[in-house]
Amino acid sequence: MNSMDEDVFASPGGDRKYRLDLKRCIIRECDGELAELSYYERNNWATVELQCNRCKKRFVVKVEI
């Protein structure tokens, strides 16, 4: 395992320090539900990849921690 793999956690839950709870698509006309595709913590960042079940658009949210 290399150092980049150390901070990658399986989605959802696990050994997470942080959580980001987004439920609805950010596109106003859509209002679909967001499903979490991936989550990882690396350096000072938590990154969550989400996909809407209605419009199928993908979003990446990066939070500085």
mmCIF file with all atom_site columns, C-alpha atoms in Angstrom:
data_model
loop_
_atom_site.group_PDB
_atom_site.id
_atom_site.type_symbol
_atom_site.label_atom_id
_atom_site.label_alt_id
_atom_site.label_comp_id
_atom_site.label_asym_id
_atom_site.label_entity_id
_atom_site.label_seq_id
_atom_site.pdbx_PDB_ins_code
_atom_site.Cartn_x
_atom_site.Cartn_y
_atom_site.Cartn_z
_atom_site.occupancy
_atom_site.B_iso_or_equiv
_atom_site.pdbx_formal_charge
_atom_site.auth_seq_id
_atom_site.auth_comp_id
_atom_site.auth_asym_id
_atom_site.auth_atom_id
_atom_site.pdbx_PDB_model_num
ATOM 1  C CA . MET A 1 1  ? 0.000   0.000  0.000   1.00 0.00 ? 1  MET A CA 1
ATOM 2  C CA . ASN A 1 2  ? 1.449   3.376  -0.941  1.00 0.00 ? 2  ASN A CA 1
ATOM 3  C CA . SER A 1 3  ? 1.020   6.586  1.048   1.00 0.00 ? 3  SER A CA 1
ATOM 4  C CA . MET A 1 4  ? -1.775  7.824  -1.233  1.00 0.00 ? 4  MET A CA 1
ATOM 5  C CA . ASP A 1 5  ? -3.885  4.756  -0.426  1.00 0.00 ? 5  ASP A CA 1
ATOM 6  C CA . GLU A 1 6  ? -3.620  5.231  3.332   1.00 0.00 ? 6  GLU A CA 1
ATOM 7  C CA . ASP A 1 7  ? -6.219  8.011  3.471   1.00 0.00 ? 7  ASP A CA 1
ATOM 8  C CA . VAL A 1 8  ? -8.778  6.473  1.106   1.00 0.00 ? 8  VAL A CA 1
ATOM 9  C CA . PHE A 1 9  ? -11.836 4.981  2.804   1.00 0.00 ? 9  PHE A CA 1
ATOM 10 C CA . ALA A 1 10 ? -14.580 2.821  1.358   1.00 0.00 ? 10 ALA A CA 1
ATOM 11 C CA . SER A 1 11 ? -17.930 4.504  0.954   1.00 0.00 ? 11 SER A CA 1
ATOM 12 C CA . PRO A 1 12 ? -20.056 4.911  3.058   1.00 0.00 ? 12 PRO A CA 1
ATOM 13 C CA . GLY A 1 13 ? -18.966 5.238  6.697   1.00 0.00 ? 13 GLY A CA 1
ATOM 14 C CA . GLY A 1 14 ? -15.983 3.306  7.925   1.00 0.00 ? 14 GLY A CA 1
ATOM 15 C CA . ASP A 1 15 ? -13.160 5.073  9.722   1.00 0.00 ? 15 ASP A CA 1
ATOM 16 C CA . ARG A 1 16 ? -14.231 8.571  8.727   1.00 0.00 ? 16 ARG A CA 1
ATOM 17 C CA . LYS A 1 17 ? -13.467 11.607 10.837  1.00 0.00 ? 17 LYS A CA 1
ATOM 18 C CA . TYR A 1 18 ? -15.922 13.808 8.925   1.00 0.00 ? 18 TYR A CA 1
ATOM 19 C CA . ARG A 1 19 ? -19.264 13.473 7.183   1.00 0.00 ? 19 ARG A CA 1
ATOM 20 C CA . LEU A 1 20 ? -20.994 15.526 4.541   1.00 0.00 ? 20 LEU A CA 1
ATOM 21 C CA . ASP A 1 21 ? -24.722 14.939 4.383   1.00 0.00 ? 21 ASP A CA 1
ATOM 22 C CA . LEU A 1 22 ? -26.071 16.230 1.060   1.00 0.00 ? 22 LEU A CA 1
ATOM 23 C CA . LYS A 1 23 ? -29.430 14.784 0.073   1.00 0.00 ? 23 LYS A CA 1
ATOM 24 C CA . ARG A 1 24 ? -30.795 16.751 -2.910  1.00 0.00 ? 24 ARG A CA 1
ATOM 25 C CA . CYS A 1 25 ? -29.423 17.630 -6.337  1.00 0.00 ? 25 CYS A CA 1
ATOM 26 C CA . ILE A 1 26 ? -28.043 21.165 -6.510  1.00 0.00 ? 26 ILE A CA 1
ATOM 27 C CA . ILE A 1 27 ? -29.837 21.812 -9.824  1.00 0.00 ? 27 ILE A CA 1
ATOM 28 C CA . ARG A 1 28 ? -33.101 23.529 -8.924  1.00 0.00 ? 28 ARG A CA 1
ATOM 29 C CA . GLU A 1 29 ? -35.188 22.042 -11.765 1.00 0.00 ? 29 GLU A CA 1
ATOM 30 C CA . CYS A 1 30 ? -34.067 18.505 -10.965 1.00 0.00 ? 30 CYS A CA 1
ATOM 31 C CA . ASP A 1 31 ? -34.512 18.036 -7.184  1.00 0.00 ? 31 ASP A CA 1
ATOM 32 C CA . GLY A 1 32 ? -33.322 14.412 -7.433  1.00 0.00 ? 32 GLY A CA 1
ATOM 33 C CA . GLU A 1 33 ? -31.544 12.490 -4.656  1.00 0.00 ? 33 GLU A CA 1
ATOM 34 C CA . LEU A 1 34 ? -27.762 12.385 -4.417  1.00 0.00 ? 34 LEU A CA 1
ATOM 35 C CA . ALA A 1 35 ? -25.959 9.079  -3.957  1.00 0.00 ? 35 ALA A CA 1
ATOM 36 C CA . GLU A 1 36 ? -22.405 8.972  -2.652  1.00 0.00 ? 36 GLU A CA 1
ATOM 37 C CA . LEU A 1 37 ? -19.985 7.360  -5.096  1.00 0.00 ? 37 LEU A CA 1
ATOM 38 C CA . SER A 1 38 ? -16.734 7.869  -3.216  1.00 0.00 ? 38 SER A CA 1
ATOM 39 C CA . TYR A 1 39 ? -15.184 9.514  -0.169  1.00 0.00 ? 39 TYR A CA 1
ATOM 40 C CA . TYR A 1 40 ? -11.589 10.067 0.807   1.00 0.00 ? 40 TYR A CA 1
ATOM 41 C CA . GLU A 1 41 ? -9.469  12.187 3.110   1.00 0.00 ? 41 GLU A CA 1
ATOM 42 C CA . ARG A 1 42 ? -6.054  13.329 1.974   1.00 0.00 ? 42 ARG A CA 1
ATOM 43 C CA . ASN A 1 43 ? -3.819  16.009 3.466   1.00 0.00 ? 43 ASN A CA 1
ATOM 44 C CA . ASN A 1 44 ? -6.146  18.819 4.594   1.00 0.00 ? 44 ASN A CA 1
ATOM 45 C CA . TRP A 1 45 ? -9.087  17.800 2.398   1.00 0.00 ? 45 TRP A CA 1
ATOM 46 C CA . ALA A 1 46 ? -12.157 15.578 2.577   1.00 0.00 ? 46 ALA A CA 1
ATOM 47 C CA . THR A 1 47 ? -13.505 14.813 -0.909  1.00 0.00 ? 47 THR A CA 1
ATOM 48 C CA . VAL A 1 48 ? -16.932 13.352 -1.678  1.00 0.00 ? 48 VAL A CA 1
ATOM 49 C CA . GLU A 1 49 ? -18.107 12.351 -5.161  1.00 0.00 ? 49 GLU A CA 1
ATOM 50 C CA . LEU A 1 50 ? -21.899 12.323 -5.588  1.00 0.00 ? 50 LEU A CA 1
ATOM 51 C CA . GLN A 1 51 ? -24.313 11.462 -8.419  1.00 0.00 ? 51 GLN A CA 1
ATOM 52 C CA . CYS A 1 52 ? -27.945 12.465 -8.845  1.00 0.00 ? 52 CYS A CA 1
ATOM 53 C CA . ASN A 1 53 ? -30.376 9.582  -9.353  1.00 0.00 ? 53 ASN A CA 1
ATOM 54 C CA . ARG A 1 54 ? -32.619 11.703 -11.581 1.00 0.00 ? 54 ARG A CA 1
ATOM 55 C CA . CYS A 1 55 ? -30.432 13.826 -13.920 1.00 0.00 ? 55 CYS A CA 1
ATOM 56 C CA . LYS A 1 56 ? -27.346 11.544 -13.529 1.00 0.00 ? 56 LYS A CA 1
ATOM 57 C CA . LYS A 1 57 ? -24.991 14.520 -13.119 1.00 0.00 ? 57 LYS A CA 1
ATOM 58 C CA . ARG A 1 58 ? -21.912 13.968 -10.961 1.00 0.00 ? 58 ARG A CA 1
ATOM 59 C CA . PHE A 1 59 ? -20.613 16.428 -8.401  1.00 0.00 ? 59 PHE A CA 1
ATOM 60 C CA . VAL A 1 60 ? -17.365 16.536 -6.457  1.00 0.00 ? 60 VAL A CA 1
ATOM 61 C CA . VAL A 1 61 ? -17.334 18.358 -3.129  1.00 0.00 ? 61 VAL A CA 1
ATOM 62 C CA . LYS A 1 62 ? -13.970 19.186 -1.564  1.00 0.00 ? 62 LYS A CA 1
ATOM 63 C CA . VAL A 1 63 ? -13.888 20.497 1.992   1.00 0.00 ? 63 VAL A CA 1
ATOM 64 C CA . GLU A 1 64 ? -10.742 21.885 3.561   1.00 0.00 ? 64 GLU A CA 1
ATOM 65 C CA . ILE A 1 65 ? -10.346 20.440 7.050   1.00 0.00 ? 65 ILE A CA 1
#
